[in-house]
PDB file of C-alpha atoms and ligand atoms in Angstrom:
ATOM      1  CA  ASN A   1     -48.988 -36.002   2.758  1.00 72.00           C
ATOM      2  CA  GLU A   2     -50.085 -32.753   1.187  1.00 76.00           C
ATOM      3  CA  ILE A   3     -48.874 -30.889   4.222  1.00 77.00           C
ATOM      4  CA  TYR A   4     -45.459 -32.511   3.914  1.00 79.00           C
ATOM      5  CA  GLU A   5     -45.270 -31.613   0.257  1.00 81.00           C
ATOM      6  CA  GLU A   6     -45.981 -27.976   1.068  1.00 81.00           C
ATOM      7  CA  MET A   7     -43.447 -27.954   3.866  1.00 83.00           C
ATOM      8  CA  ASP A   8     -40.607 -29.432   1.850  1.00 86.00           C
ATOM      9  CA  PRO A   9     -39.643 -26.277  -0.101  1.00 86.00           C
ATOM     10  CA  LEU A  10     -40.036 -24.297   3.117  1.00 88.00           C
ATOM     11  CA  LEU A  11     -37.603 -26.556   4.965  1.00 89.00           C
ATOM     12  CA  ILE A  12     -35.147 -26.290   2.105  1.00 90.00           C
ATOM     13  CA  ARG A  13     -35.372 -22.491   2.276  1.00 91.00           C
ATOM     14  CA  ILE A  14     -34.757 -22.503   6.025  1.00 92.00           C
ATOM     15  CA  ASP A  15     -31.777 -24.799   5.529  1.00 92.00           C
ATOM     16  CA  GLU A  16     -30.362 -22.497   2.880  1.00 93.00           C
ATOM     17  CA  GLN A  17     -30.849 -19.434   5.101  1.00 94.00           C
ATOM     18  CA  GLN A  18     -29.116 -21.125   8.007  1.00 94.00           C
ATOM     19  CA  ARG A  19     -26.194 -21.982   5.756  1.00 94.00           C
ATOM     20  CA  LEU A  20     -25.954 -18.354   4.608  1.00 94.00           C
ATOM     21  CA  LEU A  21     -26.127 -17.075   8.169  1.00 95.00           C
ATOM     22  CA  LYS A  22     -23.339 -19.420   9.241  1.00 95.00           C
ATOM     23  CA  GLN A  23     -21.189 -18.236   6.359  1.00 94.00           C
ATOM     24  CA  GLN A  24     -21.852 -14.585   7.212  1.00 94.00           C
ATOM     25  CA  ASN A  25     -20.862 -15.288  10.811  1.00 94.00           C
ATOM     26  CA  ARG A  26     -17.644 -16.904   9.665  1.00 94.00           C
ATOM     27  CA  GLU A  27     -16.837 -13.919   7.443  1.00 92.00           C
ATOM     28  CA  LEU A  28     -17.604 -11.491  10.259  1.00 92.00           C
ATOM     29  CA  ALA A  29     -15.340 -13.424  12.622  1.00 92.00           C
ATOM     30  CA  GLN A  30     -12.581 -13.371  10.000  1.00 89.00           C
ATOM     31  CA  ALA A  31     -12.927  -9.617   9.492  1.00 87.00           C
ATOM     32  CA  GLU A  32     -12.892  -9.124  13.256  1.00 89.00           C
ATOM     33  CA  ASN A  33      -9.688 -11.189  13.528  1.00 88.00           C
ATOM     34  CA  LEU A  34      -8.036  -9.143  10.781  1.00 86.00           C
ATOM     35  CA  ARG A  35      -9.067  -5.942  12.539  1.00 86.00           C
ATOM     36  CA  ARG A  36      -7.680  -7.181  15.852  1.00 88.00           C
ATOM     37  CA  ASP A  37      -4.381  -8.311  14.238  1.00 89.00           C
ATOM     38  CA  PHE A  38      -4.059  -4.944  12.536  1.00 90.00           C
ATOM     39  CA  SER A  39      -4.641  -2.995  15.778  1.00 90.00           C
ATOM     40  CA  SER A  40      -2.142  -5.101  17.662  1.00 91.00           C
ATOM     41  CA  ASN A  41       0.410  -4.709  14.838  1.00 92.00           C
ATOM     42  CA  VAL A  42      -0.063  -0.942  14.836  1.00 93.00           C
ATOM     43  CA  SER A  43       0.390  -0.749  18.610  1.00 93.00           C
ATOM     44  CA  HIS A  44       3.490  -2.883  18.364  1.00 91.00           C
ATOM     45  CA  GLU A  45       4.947  -0.735  15.542  1.00 92.00           C
ATOM     46  CA  MET A  46       4.239   2.417  17.579  1.00 93.00           C
ATOM     47  CA  LYS A  47       5.858   1.090  20.732  1.00 94.00           C
ATOM     48  CA  THR A  48       9.362   0.785  19.318  1.00 90.00           C
ATOM     49  CA  PRO A  49       9.849   4.417  18.251  1.00 92.00           C
ATOM     50  CA  LEU A  50       8.058   5.619  21.371  1.00 94.00           C
ATOM     51  CA  GLN A  51      10.443   3.643  23.597  1.00 95.00           C
ATOM     52  CA  VAL A  52      13.443   5.156  21.841  1.00 93.00           C
ATOM     53  CA  ILE A  53      11.986   8.662  22.083  1.00 95.00           C
ATOM     54  CA  SER A  54      11.183   8.443  25.783  1.00 96.00           C
ATOM     55  CA  GLY A  55      14.485   6.741  26.596  1.00 95.00           C
ATOM     56  CA  TYR A  56      16.622   9.410  24.910  1.00 94.00           C
ATOM     57  CA  ALA A  57      14.428  12.259  26.139  1.00 94.00           C
ATOM     58  CA  GLU A  58      14.740  11.005  29.706  1.00 95.00           C
ATOM     59  CA  LEU A  59      18.533  10.889  29.457  1.00 94.00           C
ATOM     60  CA  MET A  60      18.569  14.468  28.156  1.00 93.00           C
ATOM     61  CA  LYS A  61      16.090  15.619  30.777  1.00 94.00           C
ATOM     62  CA  ASN A  62      18.323  14.200  33.549  1.00 95.00           C
ATOM     63  CA  ASP A  63      21.328  15.928  32.036  1.00 93.00           C
ATOM     64  CA  MET A  64      23.023  12.610  31.365  1.00 93.00           C
ATOM     65  CA  VAL A  65      24.107  13.437  27.832  1.00 92.00           C
ATOM     66  CA  GLN A  66      27.463  15.060  27.099  1.00 93.00           C
ATOM     67  CA  PRO A  67      27.002  18.451  25.399  1.00 92.00           C
ATOM     68  CA  ALA A  68      28.876  17.087  22.375  1.00 93.00           C
ATOM     69  CA  ASP A  69      26.313  14.270  21.998  1.00 93.00           C
ATOM     70  CA  ARG A  70      23.185  16.362  22.433  1.00 93.00           C
ATOM     71  CA  GLN A  71      22.662  17.042  18.773  1.00 94.00           C
ATOM     72  CA  LYS A  72      23.053  13.368  17.917  1.00 94.00           C
ATOM     73  CA  PHE A  73      20.423  12.427  20.515  1.00 94.00           C
ATOM     74  CA  ALA A  74      18.031  15.110  19.311  1.00 94.00           C
ATOM     75  CA  ALA A  75      18.461  13.827  15.741  1.00 95.00           C
ATOM     76  CA  LEU A  76      17.634  10.272  16.861  1.00 93.00           C
ATOM     77  CA  ILE A  77      14.519  11.490  18.660  1.00 95.00           C
ATOM     78  CA  TYR A  78      13.490  13.448  15.571  1.00 95.00           C
ATOM     79  CA  GLU A  79      13.948  10.397  13.316  1.00 93.00           C
ATOM     80  CA  GLU A  80      11.796   8.212  15.533  1.00 94.00           C
ATOM     81  CA  ALA A  81       9.126  10.909  15.727  1.00 95.00           C
ATOM     82  CA  GLN A  82       9.117  11.016  11.904  1.00 94.00           C
ATOM     83  CA  ALA A  83       8.684   7.228  11.803  1.00 93.00           C
ATOM     84  CA  MET A  84       5.648   7.560  14.095  1.00 95.00           C
ATOM     85  CA  ARG A  85       4.246  10.334  11.959  1.00 95.00           C
ATOM     86  CA  SER A  86       4.565   8.220   8.768  1.00 94.00           C
ATOM     87  CA  LEU A  87       2.921   5.270  10.482  1.00 95.00           C
ATOM     88  CA  ILE A  88      -0.001   7.377  11.711  1.00 95.00           C
ATOM     89  CA  ASN A  89      -0.472   8.930   8.260  1.00 95.00           C
ATOM     90  CA  ASP A  90      -0.473   5.494   6.595  1.00 95.00           C
ATOM     91  CA  VAL A  91      -2.920   4.066   9.126  1.00 94.00           C
ATOM     92  CA  LEU A  92      -5.239   7.045   8.538  1.00 93.00           C
ATOM     93  CA  THR A  93      -5.014   6.633   4.755  1.00 93.00           C
ATOM     94  CA  LEU A  94      -5.850   2.926   5.056  1.00 92.00           C
ATOM     95  CA  SER A  95      -8.820   3.541   7.293  1.00 89.00           C
ATOM     96  CA  ARG A  96     -10.137   6.205   4.900  1.00 88.00           C
ATOM     97  CA  LEU A  97      -9.716   3.656   2.093  1.00 87.00           C
ATOM     98  CA  ASP A  98     -11.553   0.992   4.105  1.00 81.00           C
ATOM     99  CA  GLU A  99     -14.435   3.420   4.499  1.00 79.00           C
ATOM    100  CA  SER A 100     -14.173   4.469   0.831  1.00 74.00           C
ATOM    101  CA  ALA A 101     -13.917   8.013   2.132  1.00 70.00           C
ATOM    102  CA  PHE A 102     -12.072   9.470  -0.841  1.00 73.00           C
ATOM    103  CA  GLY A 103     -15.296  10.794  -2.307  1.00 66.00           C
ATOM    104  CA  ASP A 104     -17.174   9.643  -5.368  1.00 63.00           C
ATOM    105  CA  ASP A 105     -16.620  12.832  -7.324  1.00 72.00           C
ATOM    106  CA  ALA A 106     -13.986  11.503  -9.660  1.00 84.00           C
ATOM    107  CA  VAL A 107     -11.858  14.128 -11.368  1.00 92.00           C
ATOM    108  CA  LEU A 108      -9.652  13.792 -14.434  1.00 94.00           C
ATOM    109  CA  ILE A 109      -6.057  13.125 -13.441  1.00 95.00           C
ATOM    110  CA  ASP A 110      -3.002  13.120 -15.677  1.00 97.00           C
ATOM    111  CA  LEU A 111      -0.864  10.375 -14.135  1.00 97.00           C
ATOM    112  CA  HIS A 112       2.208  11.577 -16.006  1.00 98.00           C
ATOM    113  CA  ALA A 113       1.938  15.001 -14.342  1.00 97.00           C
ATOM    114  CA  VAL A 114       1.355  13.313 -10.965  1.00 97.00           C
ATOM    115  CA  ALA A 115       4.487  11.183 -11.513  1.00 98.00           C
ATOM    116  CA  GLU A 116       6.556  14.306 -12.282  1.00 98.00           C
ATOM    117  CA  ARG A 117       5.283  15.988  -9.122  1.00 98.00           C
ATOM    118  CA  VAL A 118       6.049  12.936  -6.993  1.00 98.00           C
ATOM    119  CA  ALA A 119       9.560  12.609  -8.469  1.00 98.00           C
ATOM    120  CA  GLY A 120      10.116  16.241  -7.474  1.00 97.00           C
ATOM    121  CA  ARG A 121       8.880  15.663  -3.934  1.00 97.00           C
ATOM    122  CA  LEU A 122      11.222  12.673  -3.572  1.00 97.00           C
ATOM    123  CA  GLY A 123      14.217  14.483  -5.064  1.00 97.00           C
ATOM    124  CA  SER A 124      16.116  14.977  -1.825  1.00 97.00           C
ATOM    125  CA  PHE A 125      15.485  11.399  -0.592  1.00 95.00           C
ATOM    126  CA  ALA A 126      16.793  10.125  -3.955  1.00 97.00           C
ATOM    127  CA  ALA A 127      19.856  12.359  -3.681  1.00 97.00           C
ATOM    128  CA  ASP A 128      20.527  11.113  -0.113  1.00 95.00           C
ATOM    129  CA  GLN A 129      20.343   7.487  -1.285  1.00 95.00           C
ATOM    130  CA  GLN A 130      22.307   8.323  -4.457  1.00 97.00           C
ATOM    131  CA  VAL A 131      19.618   6.950  -6.722  1.00 97.00           C
ATOM    132  CA  GLN A 132      18.511   8.585  -9.999  1.00 98.00           C
ATOM    133  CA  VAL A 133      14.788   9.047 -10.626  1.00 98.00           C
ATOM    134  CA  ARG A 134      13.375   9.531 -14.130  1.00 98.00           C
ATOM    135  CA  VAL A 135       9.829   9.967 -15.406  1.00 98.00           C
ATOM    136  CA  GLU A 136       9.118   8.935 -19.012  1.00 98.00           C
ATOM    137  CA  GLY A 137       6.094   8.783 -21.290  1.00 97.00           C
ATOM    138  CA  SER A 138       3.434  11.398 -21.902  1.00 96.00           C
ATOM    139  CA  ALA A 139       0.113  12.721 -20.622  1.00 96.00           C
ATOM    140  CA  ALA A 140      -2.281   9.886 -19.718  1.00 96.00           C
ATOM    141  CA  ARG A 141      -5.620  10.540 -18.064  1.00 96.00           C
ATOM    142  CA  ILE A 142      -7.669   8.430 -15.693  1.00 96.00           C
ATOM    143  CA  ALA A 143     -10.671   9.328 -13.535  1.00 94.00           C
ATOM    144  CA  GLY A 144     -10.309   9.218  -9.765  1.00 93.00           C
ATOM    145  CA  SER A 145      -8.850  10.867  -6.692  1.00 92.00           C
ATOM    146  CA  GLU A 146      -5.932  13.246  -7.080  1.00 92.00           C
ATOM    147  CA  THR A 147      -4.704  12.770  -3.472  1.00 92.00           C
ATOM    148  CA  LEU A 148      -4.918   9.009  -3.641  1.00 94.00           C
ATOM    149  CA  SER A 149      -3.229   8.624  -7.016  1.00 96.00           C
ATOM    150  CA  GLU A 150      -0.395  10.846  -5.817  1.00 96.00           C
ATOM    151  CA  GLU A 151      -0.010   8.715  -2.683  1.00 96.00           C
ATOM    152  CA  MET A 152      -0.010   5.563  -4.845  1.00 97.00           C
ATOM    153  CA  LEU A 153       2.798   6.733  -7.163  1.00 98.00           C
ATOM    154  CA  TYR A 154       4.692   8.254  -4.213  1.00 97.00           C
ATOM    155  CA  ASN A 155       4.810   4.893  -2.393  1.00 97.00           C
ATOM    156  CA  LEU A 156       6.023   3.073  -5.515  1.00 98.00           C
ATOM    157  CA  ILE A 157       8.798   5.535  -6.362  1.00 98.00           C
ATOM    158  CA  GLU A 158       9.804   5.795  -2.705  1.00 96.00           C
ATOM    159  CA  ASN A 159      10.151   1.982  -2.537  1.00 96.00           C
ATOM    160  CA  GLY A 160      12.138   1.981  -5.788  1.00 97.00           C
ATOM    161  CA  ILE A 161      14.578   4.394  -4.152  1.00 96.00           C
ATOM    162  CA  ARG A 162      14.563   2.673  -0.758  1.00 94.00           C
ATOM    163  CA  TYR A 163      15.204  -0.858  -2.105  1.00 94.00           C
ATOM    164  CA  ASN A 164      18.038   0.049  -4.430  1.00 95.00           C
ATOM    165  CA  HIS A 165      21.795   0.556  -4.338  1.00 94.00           C
ATOM    166  CA  GLU A 166      24.046   3.562  -4.619  1.00 96.00           C
ATOM    167  CA  GLY A 167      24.215   4.630  -8.246  1.00 96.00           C
ATOM    168  CA  GLY A 168      20.989   2.749  -9.061  1.00 97.00           C
ATOM    169  CA  SER A 169      17.939   4.190 -10.769  1.00 97.00           C
ATOM    170  CA  VAL A 170      14.144   4.268 -10.719  1.00 98.00           C
ATOM    171  CA  VAL A 171      12.209   4.834 -13.926  1.00 98.00           C
ATOM    172  CA  MET A 172       8.495   5.546 -13.952  1.00 98.00           C
ATOM    173  CA  ARG A 173       6.945   5.248 -17.394  1.00 98.00           C
ATOM    174  CA  VAL A 174       3.366   6.426 -17.954  1.00 98.00           C
ATOM    175  CA  GLU A 175       1.618   5.657 -21.252  1.00 96.00           C
ATOM    176  CA  ALA A 176      -1.876   5.776 -22.679  1.00 94.00           C
ATOM    177  CA  GLU A 177      -2.542   2.717 -24.835  1.00 90.00           C
ATOM    178  CA  PRO A 178      -5.274   2.957 -27.484  1.00 85.00           C
ATOM    179  CA  PRO A 179      -8.263   0.571 -27.390  1.00 81.00           C
ATOM    180  CA  ALA A 180      -7.533  -2.966 -28.542  1.00 73.00           C
ATOM    181  CA  ARG A 181      -9.864  -2.456 -31.538  1.00 68.00           C
ATOM    182  CA  PRO A 182     -10.337   1.166 -32.525  1.00 60.00           C
ATOM    183  CA  GLY A 183     -13.925   2.059 -33.305  1.00 57.00           C
ATOM    184  CA  GLY A 184     -15.188  -0.315 -30.635  1.00 53.00           C
ATOM    185  CA  GLY A 185     -15.290  -4.090 -30.595  1.00 56.00           C
ATOM    186  CA  LEU A 186     -17.721  -6.367 -28.822  1.00 60.00           C
ATOM    187  CA  PRO A 187     -19.597  -5.015 -25.800  1.00 58.00           C
ATOM    188  CA  GLY A 188     -17.472  -5.234 -22.661  1.00 55.00           C
ATOM    189  CA  GLU A 189     -14.318  -5.315 -24.718  1.00 57.00           C
ATOM    190  CA  ASP A 190     -11.538  -2.836 -23.988  1.00 59.00           C
ATOM    191  CA  ALA A 191     -13.134   0.052 -25.875  1.00 67.00           C
ATOM    192  CA  VAL A 192     -11.651   3.005 -23.961  1.00 77.00           C
ATOM    193  CA  GLY A 193      -8.016   2.049 -23.964  1.00 91.00           C
ATOM    194  CA  GLN A 194      -5.873   1.947 -20.871  1.00 95.00           C
ATOM    195  CA  VAL A 195      -3.244   3.833 -18.988  1.00 97.00           C
ATOM    196  CA  VAL A 196      -0.207   1.760 -18.111  1.00 97.00           C
ATOM    197  CA  VAL A 197       2.278   2.785 -15.431  1.00 98.00           C
ATOM    198  CA  ARG A 198       5.559   0.911 -15.081  1.00 98.00           C
ATOM    199  CA  VAL A 199       7.829   1.575 -12.114  1.00 98.00           C
ATOM    200  CA  SER A 200      11.184  -0.159 -12.513  1.00 98.00           C
ATOM    201  CA  ASP A 201      14.134  -0.120 -10.165  1.00 97.00           C
ATOM    202  CA  THR A 202      17.615  -1.603 -10.115  1.00 96.00           C
ATOM    203  CA  GLY A 203      17.261  -3.030  -6.603  1.00 94.00           C
ATOM    204  CA  PRO A 204      17.511  -6.576  -5.191  1.00 93.00           C
ATOM    205  CA  GLY A 205      14.198  -7.801  -6.662  1.00 93.00           C
ATOM    206  CA  ILE A 206      11.483  -9.694  -4.786  1.00 93.00           C
ATOM    207  CA  PRO A 207      11.598 -13.511  -4.480  1.00 91.00           C
ATOM    208  CA  GLU A 208       8.849 -15.117  -6.557  1.00 91.00           C
ATOM    209  CA  GLU A 209       7.025 -16.748  -3.612  1.00 92.00           C
ATOM    210  CA  LEU A 210       6.683 -13.366  -1.846  1.00 92.00           C
ATOM    211  CA  ARG A 211       5.314 -11.338  -4.769  1.00 92.00           C
ATOM    212  CA  GLU A 212       1.720 -11.500  -3.499  1.00 93.00           C
ATOM    213  CA  LYS A 213       2.644 -11.191   0.182  1.00 94.00           C
ATOM    214  CA  VAL A 214       4.312  -7.777  -0.187  1.00 95.00           C
ATOM    215  CA  PHE A 215       0.819  -6.248  -0.546  1.00 96.00           C
ATOM    216  CA  GLU A 216      -0.200  -7.445   2.930  1.00 94.00           C
ATOM    217  CA  ARG A 217      -0.203  -4.975   5.787  1.00 93.00           C
ATOM    218  CA  PHE A 218       3.116  -4.969   7.691  1.00 93.00           C
ATOM    219  CA  PHE A 219       4.686  -7.691   5.556  1.00 93.00           C
ATOM    220  CA  ARG A 220       8.369  -6.978   4.903  1.00 92.00           C
ATOM    221  CA  VAL A 221      10.925  -9.010   2.991  1.00 90.00           C
ATOM    222  CA  ASP A 222      13.841  -7.310   4.723  1.00 84.00           C
ATOM    223  CA  LYS A 223      12.761  -5.887   8.042  1.00 82.00           C
ATOM    224  CA  SER A 224      15.942  -4.007   8.878  1.00 81.00           C
ATOM    225  CA  ARG A 225      16.239  -2.279   5.489  1.00 79.00           C
ATOM    226  CA  SER A 226      12.608  -1.162   5.662  1.00 80.00           C
ATOM    227  CA  LYS A 227      12.960   0.327   9.155  1.00 78.00           C
ATOM    228  CA  GLU A 228      16.367   1.854   8.522  1.00 80.00           C
ATOM    229  CA  THR A 229      15.070   3.884   5.581  1.00 79.00           C
ATOM    230  CA  GLY A 230      11.778   4.867   7.186  1.00 81.00           C
ATOM    231  CA  GLY A 231       9.381   2.208   5.841  1.00 89.00           C
ATOM    232  CA  THR A 232       6.083   1.633   7.683  1.00 93.00           C
ATOM    233  CA  GLY A 233       5.238  -1.739   6.120  1.00 94.00           C
ATOM    234  CA  LEU A 234       1.940  -0.279   4.871  1.00 96.00           C
ATOM    235  CA  GLY A 235       3.050   1.354   1.611  1.00 96.00           C
ATOM    236  CA  LEU A 236       2.132  -1.434  -0.812  1.00 97.00           C
ATOM    237  CA  ALA A 237      -1.111  -2.241   1.029  1.00 96.00           C
ATOM    238  CA  ILE A 238      -2.109   1.365   0.337  1.00 96.00           C
ATOM    239  CA  VAL A 239      -0.958   1.079  -3.299  1.00 97.00           C
ATOM    240  CA  LYS A 240      -3.063  -2.052  -3.835  1.00 96.00           C
ATOM    241  CA  HIS A 241      -6.160  -0.426  -2.301  1.00 94.00           C
ATOM    242  CA  ALA A 242      -5.606   2.724  -4.348  1.00 95.00           C
ATOM    243  CA  VAL A 243      -5.268   0.691  -7.567  1.00 96.00           C
ATOM    244  CA  LEU A 244      -8.545  -1.139  -6.892  1.00 94.00           C
ATOM    245  CA  TYR A 245     -10.198   2.163  -6.001  1.00 93.00           C
ATOM    246  CA  HIS A 246      -9.294   3.354  -9.512  1.00 94.00           C
ATOM    247  CA  HIS A 247     -10.625   0.112 -11.091  1.00 94.00           C
ATOM    248  CA  GLY A 248      -7.098  -0.907 -12.029  1.00 96.00           C
ATOM    249  CA  SER A 249      -4.807  -3.902 -11.620  1.00 97.00           C
ATOM    250  CA  ILE A 250      -1.245  -4.305 -10.372  1.00 97.00           C
ATOM    251  CA  GLU A 251       1.401  -6.921 -11.150  1.00 96.00           C
ATOM    252  CA  VAL A 252       4.970  -7.448 -10.010  1.00 96.00           C
ATOM    253  CA  GLU A 253       7.667  -8.491 -12.432  1.00 94.00           C
ATOM    254  CA  SER A 254      10.982  -9.200 -10.831  1.00 88.00           C
ATOM    255  CA  ALA A 255      14.106 -11.182 -11.407  1.00 80.00           C
ATOM    256  CA  GLU A 256      15.974 -11.787  -8.177  1.00 77.00           C
ATOM    257  CA  GLY A 257      19.048  -9.592  -8.131  1.00 81.00           C
ATOM    258  CA  ALA A 258      17.945  -7.710 -11.248  1.00 85.00           C
ATOM    259  CA  GLY A 259      15.398  -5.210  -9.996  1.00 94.00           C
ATOM    260  CA  THR A 260      11.632  -5.024  -9.754  1.00 96.00           C
ATOM    261  CA  THR A 261       8.950  -3.612 -12.037  1.00 97.00           C
ATOM    262  CA  PHE A 262       5.464  -2.840 -10.803  1.00 98.00           C
ATOM    263  CA  VAL A 263       2.976  -2.689 -13.695  1.00 97.00           C
ATOM    264  CA  LEU A 264      -0.304  -0.839 -13.105  1.00 98.00           C
ATOM    265  CA  ARG A 265      -3.201  -0.702 -15.599  1.00 97.00           C
ATOM    266  CA  PHE A 266      -6.223   1.589 -15.453  1.00 97.00           C
ATOM    267  CA  PRO A 267      -9.134   2.277 -17.744  1.00 95.00           C
ATOM    268  CA  ALA A 268      -8.278   5.493 -19.600  1.00 94.00           C
ATOM    269  CA  ALA A 269     -10.576   8.497 -19.209  1.00 89.00           C
TER     270      ALA A 269
HETATM  271  P1  ADP B 301       7.813  -0.751   3.579  1.00 52.28           P
HETATM  272  O1  ADP B 301       7.355   0.435   4.310  1.00 52.28           O
HETATM  273  O2  ADP B 301       8.477  -1.770   4.445  1.00 52.28           O
HETATM  274  O3  ADP B 301       8.589  -0.397   2.363  1.00 52.28           O
HETATM  275  P2  ADP B 301       5.797  -1.695   1.730  1.00 52.28           P
HETATM  276  O4  ADP B 301       4.410  -2.182   1.985  1.00 52.28           O
HETATM  277  O5  ADP B 301       5.959  -0.501   0.878  1.00 52.28           O
HETATM  278  O6  ADP B 301       6.447  -1.478   3.148  1.00 52.28           O
HETATM  279  O7  ADP B 301       6.631  -2.895   1.110  1.00 52.28           O
HETATM  280  C1  ADP B 301       6.576  -4.174   1.725  1.00 52.28           C
HETATM  281  C2  ADP B 301       7.897  -4.910   1.536  1.00 52.28           C
HETATM  282  O8  ADP B 301       8.050  -5.270   0.161  1.00 52.28           O
HETATM  283  C3  ADP B 301       9.127  -4.074   1.855  1.00 52.28           C
HETATM  284  O9  ADP B 301       9.444  -4.128   3.218  1.00 52.28           O
HETATM  285  C4  ADP B 301      10.194  -4.716   0.985  1.00 52.28           C
HETATM  286  O10 ADP B 301      10.744  -5.829   1.649  1.00 52.28           O
HETATM  287  C5  ADP B 301       9.417  -5.197  -0.227  1.00 52.28           C
HETATM  288  N1  ADP B 301       9.525  -4.251  -1.363  1.00 52.28           N
HETATM  289  C6  ADP B 301       8.659  -3.254  -1.675  1.00 52.28           C
HETATM  290  N2  ADP B 301       9.040  -2.591  -2.787  1.00 52.28           N
HETATM  291  C7  ADP B 301      10.174  -3.186  -3.208  1.00 52.28           C
HETATM  292  C8  ADP B 301      11.069  -2.967  -4.313  1.00 52.28           C
HETATM  293  N3  ADP B 301      10.857  -1.988  -5.206  1.00 52.28           N
HETATM  294  N4  ADP B 301      12.145  -3.795  -4.426  1.00 52.28           N
HETATM  295  C9  ADP B 301      12.362  -4.788  -3.526  1.00 52.28           C
HETATM  296  N5  ADP B 301      11.563  -5.028  -2.470  1.00 52.28           N
HETATM  297  C10 ADP B 301      10.483  -4.255  -2.299  1.00 52.28           C
END
């Protein structure tokens, strides 16, 4: 009997360990499935532009394109090559994020200045789409990666321009909000204040049931619009990762037909 009594806790421990192992195996299998899905999605997304490029290039190589059409064909090839380049860049950014390879040496970043820079970089895309871009607010500092925070705001403003209409606008507002209770409240309470970024557009909005899905890799509400304007389907997945990397949160506010606002919050530095 004594032996049994000693063995009981041991058996319980073994049981518990087996349960943990099984769970770990399940999680590993899930991660492996996600990885496989992602690779097959990437290959699929690469194939389409590559087919167009090789098709048109072959026609040109065999001298089957009228001289008057050559420039048009070259432009199509160029566009598809750009789409491949964007896709490869986004895939690389995501894999660096998965490996947390953006370095731990956080620097001070003024998100308002980053927003101004991004708006400048997207100036000609905005002009092409006939959308106005404005940056409002004032200096607001967080700690993190300069490259990654620029990529994050770039993707949001780019989407605001892409999913919009002629004559529409995108406003990015960056503000530092003081701590909830100045002078410090209870431990763990918001004692440092936060930086809030709001990106609003005048586009079609996002249906309520899809507001979480848009952050998934390769999920698109409107496939043709995304492709037509150079979307990779990875932009918001990168944004979400980048927000978490900076210990922040992201929410979508949207009224169908009346535009979308992405609200990001970070601990202020
Ligand atoms: P994409 O490269 O297709 O833009 P994203 O990951 O950036 O990929 O966005 C995923 C999908 O979410 C888009 O295809 C689009 O359908 C939707 N979406 C993103 N931003 C907006 C927005 N500002 N307004 C409306 N729909 C949006």
